Amino acid sequence: MRRKGEEETFYSDRATFVETKAFEYWREALFFSGEEKPKYNGLVVDVSTVAGNDLDLTCLSLIKEFLALNRSSEDEENVCRVIIVKSGSLHDLARRLFHAQRILDGVQSLDSEFSKDKTSIIGTVGVDEYRRTIPYVVKKGDAVIEVGSHFGTSTALLHDAARDQDGSSCIGGCIGVDVGPHIIESAKKKFPIVPFEVGDAWKMAELVRMKSKYFNDHPSQRIYDAVYVDIGGLSGSEGLLEAISLLSSITNSLEPRCIVIKSLCMRRLASSLVPFSEIWKKERQKQM
């Protein structure tokens, strides 16, 4: 990092340094300081230094806006080849985030990645891929909740996968939650043995109370063992920041072993977000 007094001697032959009054002026410094708008092939950023915090939402918001500004139009391919971010929170997210197809193809295994204090996240696209993750995520006796249950078909499949019959008693199952009262009424009629509730995915205390209602004697120390998310506004290519915000709330409040989300933007993020520790590990293996 350049220090005071080194303005004229610190790599002046290969770099241009611009000092801004505050973090929010980075757009003007990078894109609007000259007559012609520049394009960048790479970005290196120390988020905690420039933004004053190390939050994954801050990192992704900055990257998303940088990529948008780095294009002349929405149809133009982005010339930025790589983004390197110094961020503990984003590195942690990268280690926990999985592309569903890699799980289904056997390239990655969730069993080896689960830990007592970390929540794995799987990004899926389409109803079929979303449901195909069930055997890889849900175990007998698990307490599961699906937010955005719609008419209940996925919830019923999750309930069957989690329900464990032990003699005369049953443990585990899945609760279906949706904001639409009429949708929930239809789901209850279609699947009478599956619990459904009207609720809001963003209201965590409400979801916690549902656990006490249906799985009060559940032995797990987690609130829920698995959470499935199928919310319309988060399933498309947009909505990345909203999805990250919801996933963070679910992780911190419900403490599940795994979250499966039907979201194109999260699946894309799983493809592009790579922890440097994995790159370093592969390079070391090549040298051995």
mmCIF file of N, CA and C in Angstrom, residues 7 11 15 23 37 41 54 61 78 83 89-90 98 109 118 128 158 201 205 213 218 225 245 264 283:
data_model
loop_
_atom_site.group_PDB
_atom_site.id
_atom_site.type_symbol
_atom_site.label_atom_id
_atom_site.label_comp_id
_atom_site.label_asym_id
_atom_site.label_seq_id
_atom_site.Cartn_x
_atom_site.Cartn_y
_atom_site.Cartn_z
ATOM 1 N N GLU A 7 3.943 9.714 -3.201
ATOM 2 C CA GLU A 7 3.073 9.995 -4.330
ATOM 3 C C GLU A 7 3.798 9.976 -5.675
ATOM 4 N N TYR A 11 5.928 3.250 -7.722
ATOM 5 C CA TYR A 11 5.534 2.596 -8.974
ATOM 6 C C TYR A 11 4.810 3.533 -9.937
ATOM 7 N N ALA A 15 1.612 2.421 -12.700
ATOM 8 C CA ALA A 15 0.304 2.527 -12.056
ATOM 9 C C ALA A 15 -0.122 3.977 -11.907
ATOM 10 N N PHE A 23 -15.390 6.365 0.231
ATOM 11 C CA PHE A 23 -15.588 5.142 -0.545
ATOM 12 C C PHE A 23 -16.605 5.311 -1.664
ATOM 13 N N LYS A 37 -14.823 6.770 -21.231
ATOM 14 C CA LYS A 37 -15.045 5.801 -20.162
ATOM 15 C C LYS A 37 -14.140 4.591 -20.366
ATOM 16 N N ASN A 41 -9.882 -5.026 -17.359
ATOM 17 C CA ASN A 41 -9.796 -6.483 -17.523
ATOM 18 C C ASN A 41 -9.777 -7.217 -16.189
ATOM 19 N N ASP A 54 -16.455 -5.885 6.385
ATOM 20 C CA ASP A 54 -16.187 -7.084 5.579
ATOM 21 C C ASP A 54 -17.450 -7.930 5.536
ATOM 22 N N SER A 61 -22.339 -6.343 -3.743
ATOM 23 C CA SER A 61 -22.940 -5.126 -4.266
ATOM 24 C C SER A 61 -21.918 -4.316 -5.067
ATOM 25 N N ASN A 78 -18.759 -8.703 -20.968
ATOM 26 C CA ASN A 78 -17.877 -8.009 -20.041
ATOM 27 C C ASN A 78 -16.432 -8.412 -20.289
ATOM 28 N N ILE A 83 -11.805 -11.134 -10.900
ATOM 29 C CA ILE A 83 -11.968 -10.212 -9.772
ATOM 30 C C ILE A 83 -11.392 -10.896 -8.540
ATOM 31 N N SER A 89 -15.474 -12.831 4.762
ATOM 32 C CA SER A 89 -16.871 -13.260 4.671
ATOM 33 C C SER A 89 -17.184 -13.862 3.305
ATOM 34 N N LEU A 90 -16.630 -13.281 2.236
ATOM 35 C CA LEU A 90 -16.881 -13.817 0.899
ATOM 36 C C LEU A 90 -16.149 -15.142 0.694
ATOM 37 N N PHE A 98 -22.485 -24.366 -3.097
ATOM 38 C CA PHE A 98 -22.315 -25.457 -4.053
ATOM 39 C C PHE A 98 -23.250 -25.288 -5.246
ATOM 40 N N SER A 109 -19.068 -33.726 -2.749
ATOM 41 C CA SER A 109 -19.886 -34.466 -1.796
ATOM 42 C C SER A 109 -20.212 -33.592 -0.598
ATOM 43 N N LYS A 118 -21.124 -24.838 10.426
ATOM 44 C CA LYS A 118 -21.241 -24.179 9.134
ATOM 45 C C LYS A 118 -22.477 -24.682 8.395
ATOM 46 N N ASP A 128 -37.097 -29.620 -11.214
ATOM 47 C CA ASP A 128 -36.525 -30.972 -11.243
ATOM 48 C C ASP A 128 -35.199 -31.032 -10.489
ATOM 49 N N LEU A 158 -40.345 -33.808 0.438
ATOM 50 C CA LEU A 158 -39.423 -33.558 1.555
ATOM 51 C C LEU A 158 -39.930 -34.218 2.833
ATOM 52 N N ALA A 201 -41.254 -15.761 4.630
ATOM 53 C CA ALA A 201 -39.886 -16.290 4.688
ATOM 54 C C ALA A 201 -38.922 -15.372 5.417
ATOM 55 N N ALA A 205 -38.599 -15.406 13.397
ATOM 56 C CA ALA A 205 -39.217 -15.813 14.670
ATOM 57 C C ALA A 205 -40.477 -16.641 14.417
ATOM 58 N N LYS A 213 -44.197 -26.006 17.217
ATOM 59 C CA LYS A 213 -45.557 -26.512 17.053
ATOM 60 C C LYS A 213 -45.570 -27.937 16.513
ATOM 61 N N HIS A 218 -38.227 -32.913 18.794
ATOM 62 C CA HIS A 218 -37.141 -33.274 17.877
ATOM 63 C C HIS A 218 -35.800 -33.209 18.591
ATOM 64 N N ASP A 225 -32.905 -28.830 10.416
ATOM 65 C CA ASP A 225 -31.757 -29.520 9.839
ATOM 66 C C ASP A 225 -31.524 -29.097 8.388
ATOM 67 N N SER A 245 -29.151 -11.875 1.293
ATOM 68 C CA SER A 245 -29.687 -11.351 2.551
ATOM 69 C C SER A 245 -30.569 -12.382 3.244
ATOM 70 N N LEU A 264 -31.437 -18.921 -10.010
ATOM 71 C CA LEU A 264 -30.442 -18.877 -11.079
ATOM 72 C C LEU A 264 -29.244 -18.031 -10.688
ATOM 73 N N GLU A 283 -3.019 -26.294 -7.079
ATOM 74 C CA GLU A 283 -1.669 -26.012 -7.578
ATOM 75 C C GLU A 283 -0.626 -26.815 -6.812
#
